[in-house]
Amino acid sequence: MLDGATTRFLVVVNHEGQYSVWPEDREPPAGWRAHGTRGTRAECLEVIRTHWDDMRPLSLRSTFEEGGA
């Protein structure tokens, strides 16, 4: 089990603009890339909170912005 207090994490983001935290010592899963932020779980979650202001996937946001559905 990962200990959020001592394990180092990195912020990852996918092509849909969705964010997550991932253990620093592991490769991000397929379809995800490092955002550049590393730190404790709490630090990474704070970065996500400030950057990810729309929970909808990018493709859905684009559809609505173009006047679709």
PDB file of N, CA and C in Angstrom, residues 17-52:
ATOM      1  N   GLY A  17      -7.333  16.101 -20.930  1.00  0.00           N
ATOM      2  CA  GLY A  17      -7.155  17.170 -19.954  1.00  0.00           C
ATOM      3  C   GLY A  17      -7.568  16.779 -18.546  1.00  0.00           C
ATOM      4  N   GLN A  18      -7.617  15.474 -18.276  1.00  0.00           N
ATOM      5  CA  GLN A  18      -7.962  14.990 -16.939  1.00  0.00           C
ATOM      6  C   GLN A  18      -6.669  14.753 -16.163  1.00  0.00           C
ATOM      7  N   TYR A  19      -6.687  15.070 -14.884  1.00  0.00           N
ATOM      8  CA  TYR A  19      -5.500  14.978 -14.040  1.00  0.00           C
ATOM      9  C   TYR A  19      -5.627  13.853 -13.027  1.00  0.00           C
ATOM     10  N   SER A  20      -4.455  13.364 -12.582  1.00  0.00           N
ATOM     11  CA  SER A  20      -4.415  12.348 -11.536  1.00  0.00           C
ATOM     12  C   SER A  20      -3.046  12.414 -10.863  1.00  0.00           C
ATOM     13  N   VAL A  21      -2.903  11.710  -9.758  1.00  0.00           N
ATOM     14  CA  VAL A  21      -1.598  11.558  -9.113  1.00  0.00           C
ATOM     15  C   VAL A  21      -1.116  10.138  -9.366  1.00  0.00           C
ATOM     16  N   TRP A  22       0.192   9.990  -9.475  1.00  0.00           N
ATOM     17  CA  TRP A  22       0.774   8.698  -9.782  1.00  0.00           C
ATOM     18  C   TRP A  22       2.074   8.576  -9.003  1.00  0.00           C
ATOM     19  N   PRO A  23       2.395   7.384  -8.465  1.00  0.00           N
ATOM     20  CA  PRO A  23       3.652   7.237  -7.726  1.00  0.00           C
ATOM     21  C   PRO A  23       4.851   7.629  -8.598  1.00  0.00           C
ATOM     22  N   GLU A  24       5.730   8.415  -8.037  1.00  0.00           N
ATOM     23  CA  GLU A  24       6.869   8.962  -8.774  1.00  0.00           C
ATOM     24  C   GLU A  24       7.786   7.875  -9.337  1.00  0.00           C
ATOM     25  N   ASP A  25       7.883   6.747  -8.647  1.00  0.00           N
ATOM     26  CA  ASP A  25       8.813   5.698  -9.077  1.00  0.00           C
ATOM     27  C   ASP A  25       8.217   4.751 -10.124  1.00  0.00           C
ATOM     28  N   ARG A  26       7.044   5.053 -10.629  1.00  0.00           N
ATOM     29  CA  ARG A  26       6.410   4.218 -11.656  1.00  0.00           C
ATOM     30  C   ARG A  26       6.189   5.036 -12.918  1.00  0.00           C
ATOM     31  N   GLU A  27       6.247   4.351 -14.050  1.00  0.00           N
ATOM     32  CA  GLU A  27       5.930   5.001 -15.322  1.00  0.00           C
ATOM     33  C   GLU A  27       4.443   5.322 -15.355  1.00  0.00           C
ATOM     34  N   PRO A  28       4.066   6.482 -15.872  1.00  0.00           N
ATOM     35  CA  PRO A  28       2.632   6.777 -16.004  1.00  0.00           C
ATOM     36  C   PRO A  28       1.964   5.729 -16.895  1.00  0.00           C
ATOM     37  N   PRO A  29       0.696   5.452 -16.653  1.00  0.00           N
ATOM     38  CA  PRO A  29      -0.008   4.468 -17.480  1.00  0.00           C
ATOM     39  C   PRO A  29      -0.150   4.967 -18.921  1.00  0.00           C
ATOM     40  N   ALA A  30      -0.439   4.046 -19.816  1.00  0.00           N
ATOM     41  CA  ALA A  30      -0.617   4.393 -21.227  1.00  0.00           C
ATOM     42  C   ALA A  30      -1.665   5.493 -21.365  1.00  0.00           C
ATOM     43  N   GLY A  31      -1.360   6.482 -22.185  1.00  0.00           N
ATOM     44  CA  GLY A  31      -2.293   7.577 -22.415  1.00  0.00           C
ATOM     45  C   GLY A  31      -2.144   8.739 -21.451  1.00  0.00           C
ATOM     46  N   TRP A  32      -1.243   8.615 -20.486  1.00  0.00           N
ATOM     47  CA  TRP A  32      -1.010   9.671 -19.506  1.00  0.00           C
ATOM     48  C   TRP A  32       0.436  10.135 -19.624  1.00  0.00           C
ATOM     49  N   ARG A  33       0.669  11.420 -19.317  1.00  0.00           N
ATOM     50  CA  ARG A  33       2.033  11.962 -19.337  1.00  0.00           C
ATOM     51  C   ARG A  33       2.247  12.797 -18.080  1.00  0.00           C
ATOM     52  N   ALA A  34       3.506  12.918 -17.699  1.00  0.00           N
ATOM     53  CA  ALA A  34       3.836  13.725 -16.525  1.00  0.00           C
ATOM     54  C   ALA A  34       3.512  15.190 -16.802  1.00  0.00           C
ATOM     55  N   HIS A  35       2.903  15.838 -15.831  1.00  0.00           N
ATOM     56  CA  HIS A  35       2.549  17.259 -15.916  1.00  0.00           C
ATOM     57  C   HIS A  35       3.743  18.129 -15.550  1.00  0.00           C
ATOM     58  N   GLY A  36       4.636  17.592 -14.730  1.00  0.00           N
ATOM     59  CA  GLY A  36       5.823  18.330 -14.316  1.00  0.00           C
ATOM     60  C   GLY A  36       5.897  18.565 -12.822  1.00  0.00           C
ATOM     61  N   THR A  37       4.788  18.399 -12.117  1.00  0.00           N
ATOM     62  CA  THR A  37       4.754  18.626 -10.675  1.00  0.00           C
ATOM     63  C   THR A  37       5.042  17.326  -9.938  1.00  0.00           C
ATOM     64  N   ARG A  38       5.924  17.386  -8.963  1.00  0.00           N
ATOM     65  CA  ARG A  38       6.250  16.245  -8.099  1.00  0.00           C
ATOM     66  C   ARG A  38       6.162  16.714  -6.657  1.00  0.00           C
ATOM     67  N   GLY A  39       5.785  15.798  -5.770  1.00  0.00           N
ATOM     68  CA  GLY A  39       5.719  16.150  -4.360  1.00  0.00           C
ATOM     69  C   GLY A  39       4.928  15.128  -3.580  1.00  0.00           C
ATOM     70  N   THR A  40       4.484  15.531  -2.397  1.00  0.00           N
ATOM     71  CA  THR A  40       3.634  14.649  -1.606  1.00  0.00           C
ATOM     72  C   THR A  40       2.282  14.532  -2.296  1.00  0.00           C
ATOM     73  N   ARG A  41       1.497  13.583  -1.873  1.00  0.00           N
ATOM     74  CA  ARG A  41       0.158  13.421  -2.447  1.00  0.00           C
ATOM     75  C   ARG A  41      -0.649  14.708  -2.268  1.00  0.00           C
ATOM     76  N   ALA A  42      -0.572  15.295  -1.074  1.00  0.00           N
ATOM     77  CA  ALA A  42      -1.318  16.525  -0.786  1.00  0.00           C
ATOM     78  C   ALA A  42      -0.863  17.673  -1.687  1.00  0.00           C
ATOM     79  N   GLU A  43       0.439  17.814  -1.897  1.00  0.00           N
ATOM     80  CA  GLU A  43       0.948  18.877  -2.773  1.00  0.00           C
ATOM     81  C   GLU A  43       0.458  18.687  -4.207  1.00  0.00           C
ATOM     82  N   CYS A  44       0.501  17.445  -4.679  1.00  0.00           N
ATOM     83  CA  CYS A  44       0.047  17.159  -6.042  1.00  0.00           C
ATOM     84  C   CYS A  44      -1.449  17.405  -6.183  1.00  0.00           C
ATOM     85  N   LEU A  45      -2.227  17.012  -5.195  1.00  0.00           N
ATOM     86  CA  LEU A  45      -3.669  17.249  -5.256  1.00  0.00           C
ATOM     87  C   LEU A  45      -3.992  18.738  -5.249  1.00  0.00           C
ATOM     88  N   GLU A  46      -3.200  19.520  -4.552  1.00  0.00           N
ATOM     89  CA  GLU A  46      -3.418  20.974  -4.550  1.00  0.00           C
ATOM     90  C   GLU A  46      -3.145  21.563  -5.937  1.00  0.00           C
ATOM     91  N   VAL A  47      -2.109  21.091  -6.598  1.00  0.00           N
ATOM     92  CA  VAL A  47      -1.821  21.555  -7.960  1.00  0.00           C
ATOM     93  C   VAL A  47      -2.975  21.183  -8.887  1.00  0.00           C
ATOM     94  N   ILE A  48      -3.473  19.965  -8.762  1.00  0.00           N
ATOM     95  CA  ILE A  48      -4.607  19.536  -9.585  1.00  0.00           C
ATOM     96  C   ILE A  48      -5.809  20.426  -9.308  1.00  0.00           C
ATOM     97  N   ARG A  49      -6.059  20.722  -8.057  1.00  0.00           N
ATOM     98  CA  ARG A  49      -7.208  21.554  -7.696  1.00  0.00           C
ATOM     99  C   ARG A  49      -7.133  22.925  -8.372  1.00  0.00           C
ATOM    100  N   THR A  50      -5.947  23.475  -8.472  1.00  0.00           N
ATOM    101  CA  THR A  50      -5.816  24.806  -9.064  1.00  0.00           C
ATOM    102  C   THR A  50      -5.790  24.788 -10.592  1.00  0.00           C
ATOM    103  N   HIS A  51      -5.416  23.667 -11.208  1.00  0.00           N
ATOM    104  CA  HIS A  51      -5.319  23.591 -12.666  1.00  0.00           C
ATOM    105  C   HIS A  51      -6.548  22.991 -13.341  1.00  0.00           C
ATOM    106  N   TRP A  52      -7.207  22.061 -12.687  1.00  0.00           N
ATOM    107  CA  TRP A  52      -8.295  21.318 -13.327  1.00  0.00           C
ATOM    108  C   TRP A  52      -9.609  21.937 -12.898  1.00  0.00           C
TER     109      TRP A  52
END
